[in-house]
Amino acid sequence: MKAWVYITTNRKNGVIYTGLTSELKHRIHSHKTKKYKNAFTARYNADKLVYYEEFNSIFPAQAREKQLKAGPRAKKIKLIEGMNPEWKDLYDEL
C-alpha cells in the first residue's frame, strides 16, 4: 500500500503542517473543505499542498514523518523550495 508524507501551508513562509496519509488527494481535499473544523489545518487555513513524498509502504513513511516533524522549520522550507520554489498549490497536479 502506498503512503505519502506531505506538507501544507496557508501561504509562502506561513504556517507549516506535516502529515501522513494513504490517500493523498482525499486527505488534501479534507483539509481544503475543513472537514474537521477544530483541526490545526482548519484553524490556520493550512490547506495548500506545497510538498509531498511517496512511499511504497506505511512504515518508511511513518519514519520520515517523524523525522520531518522533529527537524527544524528551516529544513522543511528547504525541502519545499527544492521541490516547489514558488510555493504553488500542488493539489491540482495530483
mmCIF file of N, CA, C and O in Angstrom:
data_model
loop_
_atom_site.group_PDB
_atom_site.id
_atom_site.type_symbol
_atom_site.label_atom_id
_atom_site.label_comp_id
_atom_site.label_asym_id
_atom_site.label_seq_id
_atom_site.Cartn_x
_atom_site.Cartn_y
_atom_site.Cartn_z
ATOM 1 N N MET A 1 0.838 -1.178 0.000
ATOM 2 C CA MET A 1 0.000 0.000 0.000
ATOM 3 C C MET A 1 0.886 1.245 0.000
ATOM 4 O O MET A 1 1.820 1.347 0.771
ATOM 5 N N LYS A 2 0.564 2.187 -0.853
ATOM 6 C CA LYS A 2 1.318 3.437 -0.942
ATOM 7 C C LYS A 2 1.004 4.332 0.253
ATOM 8 O O LYS A 2 -0.051 4.227 0.873
ATOM 9 N N ALA A 3 1.926 5.222 0.534
ATOM 10 C CA ALA A 3 1.738 6.211 1.603
ATOM 11 C C ALA A 3 2.459 7.488 1.197
ATOM 12 O O ALA A 3 3.411 7.443 0.409
ATOM 13 N N TRP A 4 1.995 8.592 1.712
ATOM 14 C CA TRP A 4 2.596 9.888 1.411
ATOM 15 C C TRP A 4 2.837 10.667 2.689
ATOM 16 O O TRP A 4 2.010 10.660 3.599
ATOM 17 N N VAL A 5 3.955 11.350 2.717
ATOM 18 C CA VAL A 5 4.239 12.364 3.727
ATOM 19 C C VAL A 5 4.078 13.678 2.981
ATOM 20 O O VAL A 5 4.552 13.819 1.847
ATOM 21 N N TYR A 6 3.399 14.626 3.605
ATOM 22 C CA TYR A 6 3.107 15.867 2.887
ATOM 23 C C TYR A 6 3.235 17.069 3.814
ATOM 24 O O TYR A 6 3.207 16.942 5.039
ATOM 25 N N ILE A 7 3.375 18.221 3.181
ATOM 26 C CA ILE A 7 3.429 19.489 3.915
ATOM 27 C C ILE A 7 2.401 20.425 3.300
ATOM 28 O O ILE A 7 2.349 20.582 2.077
ATOM 29 N N THR A 8 1.599 21.027 4.170
ATOM 30 C CA THR A 8 0.657 22.057 3.731
ATOM 31 C C THR A 8 0.999 23.366 4.439
ATOM 32 O O THR A 8 1.696 23.386 5.454
ATOM 33 N N THR A 9 0.479 24.439 3.878
ATOM 34 C CA THR A 9 0.702 25.766 4.447
ATOM 35 C C THR A 9 -0.500 26.647 4.137
ATOM 36 O O THR A 9 -1.358 26.284 3.334
ATOM 37 N N ASN A 10 -0.525 27.823 4.728
ATOM 38 C CA ASN A 10 -1.566 28.794 4.407
ATOM 39 C C ASN A 10 -1.061 29.821 3.389
ATOM 40 O O ASN A 10 -1.841 30.406 2.658
ATOM 41 N N ARG A 11 0.242 30.018 3.342
ATOM 42 C CA ARG A 11 0.862 30.957 2.382
ATOM 43 C C ARG A 11 2.367 30.758 2.427
ATOM 44 O O ARG A 11 2.878 30.096 3.337
ATOM 45 N N LYS A 12 3.069 31.335 1.474
ATOM 46 C CA LYS A 12 4.524 31.214 1.449
ATOM 47 C C LYS A 12 5.104 31.697 2.770
ATOM 48 O O LYS A 12 4.764 32.775 3.251
ATOM 49 N N ASN A 13 5.968 30.873 3.345
ATOM 50 C CA ASN A 13 6.618 31.153 4.623
ATOM 51 C C ASN A 13 5.638 31.338 5.776
ATOM 52 O O ASN A 13 5.958 31.961 6.779
ATOM 53 N N GLY A 14 4.445 30.783 5.633
ATOM 54 C CA GLY A 14 3.439 30.865 6.692
ATOM 55 C C GLY A 14 3.490 29.634 7.583
ATOM 56 O O GLY A 14 4.543 29.007 7.764
ATOM 57 N N VAL A 15 2.342 29.286 8.121
ATOM 58 C CA VAL A 15 2.195 28.112 8.977
ATOM 59 C C VAL A 15 2.534 26.864 8.169
ATOM 60 O O VAL A 15 2.161 26.757 7.001
ATOM 61 N N ILE A 16 3.245 25.919 8.778
ATOM 62 C CA ILE A 16 3.602 24.667 8.108
ATOM 63 C C ILE A 16 3.024 23.504 8.903
ATOM 64 O O ILE A 16 3.160 23.440 10.122
ATOM 65 N N TYR A 17 2.348 22.597 8.176
ATOM 66 C CA TYR A 17 1.807 21.382 8.782
ATOM 67 C C TYR A 17 2.376 20.182 8.036
ATOM 68 O O TYR A 17 2.364 20.148 6.806
ATOM 69 N N THR A 18 2.869 19.200 8.750
ATOM 70 C CA THR A 18 3.395 17.970 8.170
ATOM 71 C C THR A 18 2.456 16.827 8.531
ATOM 72 O O THR A 18 2.085 16.675 9.690
ATOM 73 N N GLY A 19 2.074 16.045 7.512
ATOM 74 C CA GLY A 19 1.143 14.948 7.754
ATOM 75 C C GLY A 19 1.523 13.684 7.009
ATOM 76 O O GLY A 19 2.465 13.665 6.216
ATOM 77 N N LEU A 20 0.755 12.632 7.257
ATOM 78 C CA LEU A 20 0.963 11.306 6.681
ATOM 79 C C LEU A 20 -0.394 10.762 6.267
ATOM 80 O O LEU A 20 -1.375 10.912 7.004
ATOM 81 N N THR A 21 -0.475 10.130 5.092
ATOM 82 C CA THR A 21 -1.735 9.575 4.630
ATOM 83 C C THR A 21 -1.513 8.438 3.649
ATOM 84 O O THR A 21 -0.447 8.338 3.039
ATOM 85 N N SER A 22 -2.545 7.617 3.481
ATOM 86 C CA SER A 22 -2.508 6.574 2.458
ATOM 87 C C SER A 22 -3.330 6.992 1.233
ATOM 88 O O SER A 22 -3.355 6.291 0.235
ATOM 89 N N GLU A 23 -4.006 8.136 1.325
ATOM 90 C CA GLU A 23 -4.801 8.666 0.206
ATOM 91 C C GLU A 23 -4.594 10.174 0.132
ATOM 92 O O GLU A 23 -5.375 10.949 0.687
ATOM 93 N N LEU A 24 -3.562 10.586 -0.573
ATOM 94 C CA LEU A 24 -3.141 11.993 -0.559
ATOM 95 C C LEU A 24 -4.216 12.944 -1.083
ATOM 96 O O LEU A 24 -4.535 13.938 -0.439
ATOM 97 N N LYS A 25 -4.778 12.665 -2.242
ATOM 98 C CA LYS A 25 -5.760 13.590 -2.814
ATOM 99 C C LYS A 25 -6.972 13.746 -1.881
ATOM 100 O O LYS A 25 -7.443 14.852 -1.641
ATOM 101 N N HIS A 26 -7.440 12.636 -1.338
ATOM 102 C CA HIS A 26 -8.584 12.674 -0.419
ATOM 103 C C HIS A 26 -8.251 13.470 0.843
ATOM 104 O O HIS A 26 -9.062 14.273 1.322
ATOM 105 N N ARG A 27 -7.052 13.265 1.395
ATOM 106 C CA ARG A 27 -6.656 13.964 2.617
ATOM 107 C C ARG A 27 -6.561 15.470 2.380
ATOM 108 O O ARG A 27 -7.049 16.273 3.195
ATOM 109 N N ILE A 28 -5.965 15.876 1.269
ATOM 110 C CA ILE A 28 -5.841 17.315 0.999
ATOM 111 C C ILE A 28 -7.217 17.923 0.770
ATOM 112 O O ILE A 28 -7.501 19.037 1.227
ATOM 113 N N HIS A 29 -8.098 17.182 0.101
ATOM 114 C CA HIS A 29 -9.478 17.651 -0.080
ATOM 115 C C HIS A 29 -10.137 17.880 1.289
ATOM 116 O O HIS A 29 -10.839 18.878 1.488
ATOM 117 N N SER A 30 -9.903 16.983 2.226
ATOM 118 C CA SER A 30 -10.442 17.141 3.589
ATOM 119 C C SER A 30 -9.908 18.407 4.250
ATOM 120 O O SER A 30 -10.647 19.111 4.938
ATOM 121 N N HIS A 31 -8.625 18.703 4.025
ATOM 122 C CA HIS A 31 -8.055 19.937 4.574
ATOM 123 C C HIS A 31 -8.710 21.155 3.920
ATOM 124 O O HIS A 31 -9.067 22.116 4.598
ATOM 125 N N LYS A 32 -8.877 21.111 2.605
ATOM 126 C CA LYS A 32 -9.435 22.255 1.872
ATOM 127 C C LYS A 32 -10.885 22.529 2.251
ATOM 128 O O LYS A 32 -11.299 23.685 2.301
ATOM 129 N N THR A 33 -11.646 21.494 2.503
ATOM 130 C CA THR A 33 -13.059 21.669 2.864
ATOM 131 C C THR A 33 -13.260 21.814 4.371
ATOM 132 O O THR A 33 -14.396 21.948 4.821
ATOM 133 N N LYS A 34 -12.171 21.769 5.110
ATOM 134 C CA LYS A 34 -12.199 21.897 6.570
ATOM 135 C C LYS A 34 -13.172 20.896 7.185
ATOM 136 O O LYS A 34 -14.012 21.224 8.025
ATOM 137 N N LYS A 35 -13.025 19.656 6.740
ATOM 138 C CA LYS A 35 -13.886 18.570 7.208
ATOM 139 C C LYS A 35 -13.862 18.459 8.731
ATOM 140 O O LYS A 35 -14.877 18.203 9.357
ATOM 141 N N TYR A 36 -12.693 18.637 9.303
ATOM 142 C CA TYR A 36 -12.553 18.596 10.764
ATOM 143 C C TYR A 36 -12.313 20.025 11.239
ATOM 144 O O TYR A 36 -11.194 20.525 11.205
ATOM 145 N N LYS A 37 -13.366 20.680 11.658
ATOM 146 C CA LYS A 37 -13.358 22.118 11.957
ATOM 147 C C LYS A 37 -12.339 22.536 13.016
ATOM 148 O O LYS A 37 -11.829 23.642 12.976
ATOM 149 N N ASN A 38 -12.051 21.661 13.975
ATOM 150 C CA ASN A 38 -11.127 22.015 15.048
ATOM 151 C C ASN A 38 -9.701 21.565 14.793
ATOM 152 O O ASN A 38 -8.830 21.747 15.644
ATOM 153 N N ALA A 39 -9.441 20.990 13.638
ATOM 154 C CA ALA A 39 -8.096 20.517 13.307
ATOM 155 C C ALA A 39 -7.144 21.706 13.111
ATOM 156 O O ALA A 39 -7.568 22.813 12.765
ATOM 157 N N PHE A 40 -5.877 21.466 13.326
ATOM 158 C CA PHE A 40 -4.850 22.501 13.158
ATOM 159 C C PHE A 40 -4.948 23.152 11.780
ATOM 160 O O PHE A 40 -4.926 24.364 11.655
ATOM 161 N N THR A 41 -5.064 22.319 10.738
ATOM 162 C CA THR A 41 -5.090 22.862 9.369
ATOM 163 C C THR A 41 -6.326 23.723 9.130
ATOM 164 O O THR A 41 -6.255 24.699 8.384
ATOM 165 N N ALA A 42 -7.445 23.391 9.737
ATOM 166 C CA ALA A 42 -8.660 24.204 9.589
ATOM 167 C C ALA A 42 -8.516 25.530 10.333
ATOM 168 O O ALA A 42 -8.854 26.589 9.803
ATOM 169 N N ARG A 43 -8.000 25.465 11.553
ATOM 170 C CA ARG A 43 -7.851 26.692 12.362
ATOM 171 C C ARG A 43 -6.902 27.695 11.725
ATOM 172 O O ARG A 43 -7.101 28.905 11.833
ATOM 173 N N TYR A 44 -5.851 27.188 11.060
ATOM 174 C CA TYR A 44 -4.833 28.073 10.492
ATOM 175 C C TYR A 44 -4.890 28.152 8.966
ATOM 176 O O TYR A 44 -3.990 28.704 8.341
ATOM 177 N N ASN A 45 -5.940 27.610 8.358
ATOM 178 C CA ASN A 45 -6.109 27.615 6.897
ATOM 179 C C ASN A 45 -4.903 27.035 6.165
ATOM 180 O O ASN A 45 -4.535 27.498 5.087
ATOM 181 N N ALA A 46 -4.292 26.025 6.740
ATOM 182 C CA ALA A 46 -3.114 25.386 6.126
ATOM 183 C C ALA A 46 -3.582 24.285 5.177
ATOM 184 O O ALA A 46 -3.417 23.105 5.431
ATOM 185 N N ASP A 47 -4.189 24.693 4.061
ATOM 186 C CA ASP A 47 -4.787 23.740 3.126
ATOM 187 C C ASP A 47 -4.120 23.731 1.748
ATOM 188 O O ASP A 47 -4.619 23.131 0.811
ATOM 189 N N LYS A 48 -2.994 24.367 1.642
ATOM 190 C CA LYS A 48 -2.270 24.463 0.370
ATOM 191 C C LYS A 48 -1.146 23.420 0.373
ATOM 192 O O LYS A 48 -0.197 23.531 1.153
ATOM 193 N N LEU A 49 -1.253 22.420 -0.489
ATOM 194 C CA LEU A 49 -0.239 21.361 -0.582
ATOM 195 C C LEU A 49 0.996 21.914 -1.281
ATOM 196 O O LEU A 49 0.929 22.307 -2.450
ATOM 197 N N VAL A 50 2.125 21.958 -0.580
ATOM 198 C CA VAL A 50 3.342 22.521 -1.170
ATOM 199 C C VAL A 50 4.482 21.514 -1.299
ATOM 200 O O VAL A 50 5.492 21.798 -1.948
ATOM 201 N N TYR A 51 4.317 20.317 -0.701
ATOM 202 C CA TYR A 51 5.389 19.312 -0.752
ATOM 203 C C TYR A 51 4.801 17.953 -0.432
ATOM 204 O O TYR A 51 3.899 17.839 0.403
ATOM 205 N N TYR A 52 5.323 16.917 -1.106
ATOM 206 C CA TYR A 52 4.950 15.557 -0.742
ATOM 207 C C TYR A 52 6.018 14.575 -1.193
ATOM 208 O O TYR A 52 6.786 14.859 -2.111
ATOM 209 N N GLU A 53 6.059 13.442 -0.503
ATOM 210 C CA GLU A 53 6.940 12.326 -0.843
ATOM 211 C C GLU A 53 6.083 11.070 -0.870
ATOM 212 O O GLU A 53 5.248 10.881 0.009
ATOM 213 N N GLU A 54 6.315 10.199 -1.851
ATOM 214 C CA GLU A 54 5.568 8.949 -1.967
ATOM 215 C C GLU A 54 6.418 7.776 -1.500
ATOM 216 O O GLU A 54 7.623 7.723 -1.764
ATOM 217 N N PHE A 55 5.784 6.848 -0.797
ATOM 218 C CA PHE A 55 6.452 5.652 -0.292
ATOM 219 C C PHE A 55 5.649 4.421 -0.693
ATOM 220 O O PHE A 55 4.437 4.492 -0.855
ATOM 221 N N ASN A 56 6.317 3.289 -0.822
ATOM 222 C CA ASN A 56 5.654 2.043 -1.187
ATOM 223 C C ASN A 56 5.019 1.333 -0.003
ATOM 224 O O ASN A 56 4.314 0.348 -0.176
ATOM 225 N N SER A 57 5.267 1.832 1.198
ATOM 226 C CA SER A 57 4.747 1.211 2.410
ATOM 227 C C SER A 57 4.578 2.281 3.485
ATOM 228 O O SER A 57 5.248 3.315 3.465
ATOM 229 N N ILE A 58 3.710 2.015 4.435
ATOM 230 C CA ILE A 58 3.431 2.975 5.503
ATOM 231 C C ILE A 58 4.603 3.131 6.470
ATOM 232 O O ILE A 58 4.826 4.203 7.021
ATOM 233 N N PHE A 59 5.394 2.070 6.656
ATOM 234 C CA PHE A 59 6.444 2.101 7.683
ATOM 235 C C PHE A 59 7.553 3.117 7.394
ATOM 236 O O PHE A 59 7.891 3.914 8.277
ATOM 237 N N PRO A 60 8.123 3.147 6.182
ATOM 238 C CA PRO A 60 9.125 4.199 5.931
ATOM 239 C C PRO A 60 8.500 5.593 5.915
ATOM 240 O O PRO A 60 9.146 6.571 6.290
ATOM 241 N N ALA A 61 7.233 5.682 5.528
ATOM 242 C CA ALA A 61 6.550 6.977 5.541
ATOM 243 C C ALA A 61 6.393 7.485 6.965
ATOM 244 O O ALA A 61 6.598 8.668 7.242
ATOM 245 N N GLN A 62 6.047 6.582 7.895
ATOM 246 C CA GLN A 62 5.926 6.980 9.302
ATOM 247 C C GLN A 62 7.260 7.467 9.857
ATOM 248 O O GLN A 62 7.314 8.464 10.578
ATOM 249 N N ALA A 63 8.319 6.768 9.498
ATOM 250 C CA ALA A 63 9.654 7.169 9.960
ATOM 251 C C ALA A 63 10.023 8.540 9.398
ATOM 252 O O ALA A 63 10.573 9.391 10.111
ATOM 253 N N ARG A 64 9.704 8.764 8.138
ATOM 254 C CA ARG A 64 10.024 10.052 7.501
ATOM 255 C C ARG A 64 9.199 11.178 8.118
ATOM 256 O O ARG A 64 9.720 12.278 8.357
ATOM 257 N N GLU A 65 7.935 10.928 8.398
ATOM 258 C CA GLU A 65 7.100 11.957 9.019
ATOM 259 C C GLU A 65 7.680 12.355 10.383
ATOM 260 O O GLU A 65 7.791 13.541 10.692
ATOM 261 N N LYS A 66 8.061 11.372 11.179
ATOM 262 C CA LYS A 66 8.657 11.661 12.496
ATOM 263 C C LYS A 66 9.928 12.481 12.331
ATOM 264 O O LYS A 66 10.186 13.416 13.093
ATOM 265 N N GLN A 67 10.743 12.106 11.348
ATOM 266 C CA GLN A 67 11.993 12.821 11.096
ATOM 267 C C GLN A 67 11.713 14.284 10.739
ATOM 268 O O GLN A 67 12.359 15.193 11.264
ATOM 269 N N LEU A 68 10.752 14.509 9.853
ATOM 270 C CA LEU A 68 10.433 15.879 9.440
ATOM 271 C C LEU A 68 9.843 16.685 10.596
ATOM 272 O O LEU A 68 10.209 17.833 10.801
ATOM 273 N N LYS A 69 8.945 16.072 11.347
ATOM 274 C CA LYS A 69 8.318 16.795 12.462
ATOM 275 C C LYS A 69 9.332 17.159 13.539
ATOM 276 O O LYS A 69 9.206 18.197 14.177
ATOM 277 N N ALA A 70 10.320 16.316 13.738
ATOM 278 C CA ALA A 70 11.335 16.573 14.754
ATOM 279 C C ALA A 70 12.382 17.576 14.287
ATOM 280 O O ALA A 70 13.079 18.172 15.095
ATOM 281 N N GLY A 71 12.484 17.770 12.990
ATOM 282 C CA GLY A 71 13.518 18.642 12.434
ATOM 283 C C GLY A 71 13.137 20.111 12.496
ATOM 284 O O GLY A 71 11.987 20.471 12.746
ATOM 285 N N PRO A 72 14.104 20.959 12.234
ATOM 286 C CA PRO A 72 13.854 22.403 12.287
ATOM 287 C C PRO A 72 13.011 22.893 11.106
ATOM 288 O O PRO A 72 12.982 22.281 10.035
ATOM 289 N N ARG A 73 12.322 23.983 11.317
ATOM 290 C CA ARG A 73 11.498 24.610 10.280
ATOM 291 C C ARG A 73 12.322 24.905 9.023
ATOM 292 O O ARG A 73 11.856 24.719 7.905
ATOM 293 N N ALA A 74 13.549 25.349 9.199
ATOM 294 C CA ALA A 74 14.407 25.696 8.056
ATOM 295 C C ALA A 74 14.600 24.501 7.119
ATOM 296 O O ALA A 74 14.659 24.666 5.896
ATOM 297 N N LYS A 75 14.681 23.308 7.676
ATOM 298 C CA LYS A 75 14.844 22.110 6.856
ATOM 299 C C LYS A 75 13.586 21.850 6.022
ATOM 300 O O LYS A 75 13.672 21.469 4.859
ATOM 301 N N LYS A 76 12.416 22.066 6.603
ATOM 302 C CA LYS A 76 11.163 21.897 5.867
ATOM 303 C C LYS A 76 11.066 22.925 4.739
ATOM 304 O O LYS A 76 10.660 22.600 3.626
ATOM 305 N N ILE A 77 11.449 24.140 5.025
ATOM 306 C CA ILE A 77 11.419 25.190 3.994
ATOM 307 C C ILE A 77 12.356 24.832 2.851
ATOM 308 O O ILE A 77 12.013 24.993 1.676
ATOM 309 N N LYS A 78 13.519 24.309 3.165
ATOM 310 C CA LYS A 78 14.474 23.894 2.131
ATOM 311 C C LYS A 78 13.884 22.776 1.257
ATOM 312 O O LYS A 78 14.045 22.793 0.041
ATOM 313 N N LEU A 79 13.208 21.816 1.875
ATOM 314 C CA LEU A 79 12.551 20.741 1.114
ATOM 315 C C LEU A 79 11.480 21.310 0.182
ATOM 316 O O LEU A 79 11.409 20.947 -0.989
ATOM 317 N N ILE A 80 10.640 22.183 0.736
ATOM 318 C CA ILE A 80 9.572 22.789 -0.066
ATOM 319 C C ILE A 80 10.168 23.531 -1.254
ATOM 320 O O ILE A 80 9.764 23.326 -2.400
ATOM 321 N N GLU A 81 11.146 24.379 -0.993
ATOM 322 C CA GLU A 81 11.708 25.200 -2.062
ATOM 323 C C GLU A 81 12.509 24.380 -3.072
ATOM 324 O O GLU A 81 12.652 24.782 -4.216
ATOM 325 N N GLY A 82 13.008 23.206 -2.663
ATOM 326 C CA GLY A 82 13.687 22.323 -3.607
ATOM 327 C C GLY A 82 12.722 21.691 -4.596
ATOM 328 O O GLY A 82 13.050 21.487 -5.762
ATOM 329 N N MET A 83 11.526 21.372 -4.138
ATOM 330 C CA MET A 83 10.515 20.745 -4.991
ATOM 331 C C MET A 83 9.590 21.773 -5.633
ATOM 332 O O MET A 83 9.123 21.579 -6.751
ATOM 333 N N ASN A 84 9.342 22.858 -4.922
ATOM 334 C CA ASN A 84 8.288 23.796 -5.295
ATOM 335 C C ASN A 84 8.710 25.222 -4.922
ATOM 336 O O ASN A 84 8.188 25.804 -3.978
ATOM 337 N N PRO A 85 9.682 25.783 -5.651
ATOM 338 C CA PRO A 85 10.239 27.089 -5.253
ATOM 339 C C PRO A 85 9.221 28.229 -5.197
ATOM 340 O O PRO A 85 9.422 29.193 -4.466
ATOM 341 N N GLU A 86 8.134 28.110 -5.914
ATOM 342 C CA GLU A 86 7.121 29.171 -5.911
ATOM 343 C C GLU A 86 6.043 28.950 -4.844
ATOM 344 O O GLU A 86 5.138 29.750 -4.706
ATOM 345 N N TRP A 87 6.138 27.847 -4.107
ATOM 346 C CA TRP A 87 5.163 27.500 -3.073
ATOM 347 C C TRP A 87 3.756 27.434 -3.659
ATOM 348 O O TRP A 87 2.778 27.806 -3.016
ATOM 349 N N LYS A 88 3.626 26.967 -4.899
ATOM 350 C CA LYS A 88 2.294 26.876 -5.500
ATOM 351 C C LYS A 88 1.564 25.658 -4.948
ATOM 352 O O LYS A 88 2.186 24.692 -4.494
ATOM 353 N N ASP A 89 0.249 25.695 -5.004
ATOM 354 C CA ASP A 89 -0.578 24.591 -4.520
ATOM 355 C C ASP A 89 -0.489 23.436 -5.511
ATOM 356 O O ASP A 89 -0.854 23.590 -6.678
ATOM 357 N N LEU A 90 0.015 22.292 -5.058
ATOM 358 C CA LEU A 90 0.227 21.135 -5.925
ATOM 359 C C LEU A 90 -1.003 20.228 -6.005
ATOM 360 O O LEU A 90 -0.978 19.221 -6.719
ATOM 361 N N TYR A 91 -2.078 20.577 -5.329
ATOM 362 C CA TYR A 91 -3.262 19.722 -5.273
ATOM 363 C C TYR A 91 -3.812 19.389 -6.660
ATOM 364 O O TYR A 91 -4.144 18.238 -6.942
ATOM 365 N N ASP A 92 -3.901 20.372 -7.536
ATOM 366 C CA ASP A 92 -4.465 20.132 -8.862
ATOM 367 C C ASP A 92 -3.609 19.228 -9.733
ATOM 368 O O ASP A 92 -4.079 18.703 -10.728
ATOM 369 N N GLU A 93 -2.348 19.035 -9.365
ATOM 370 C CA GLU A 93 -1.451 18.185 -10.125
ATOM 371 C C GLU A 93 -1.552 16.714 -9.719
ATOM 372 O O GLU A 93 -0.975 15.845 -10.354
ATOM 373 N N LEU A 94 -2.280 16.428 -8.655
ATOM 374 C CA LEU A 94 -2.395 15.040 -8.173
ATOM 375 C C LEU A 94 -3.240 14.199 -9.109
ATOM 376 O O LEU A 94 -4.179 14.639 -9.677
#
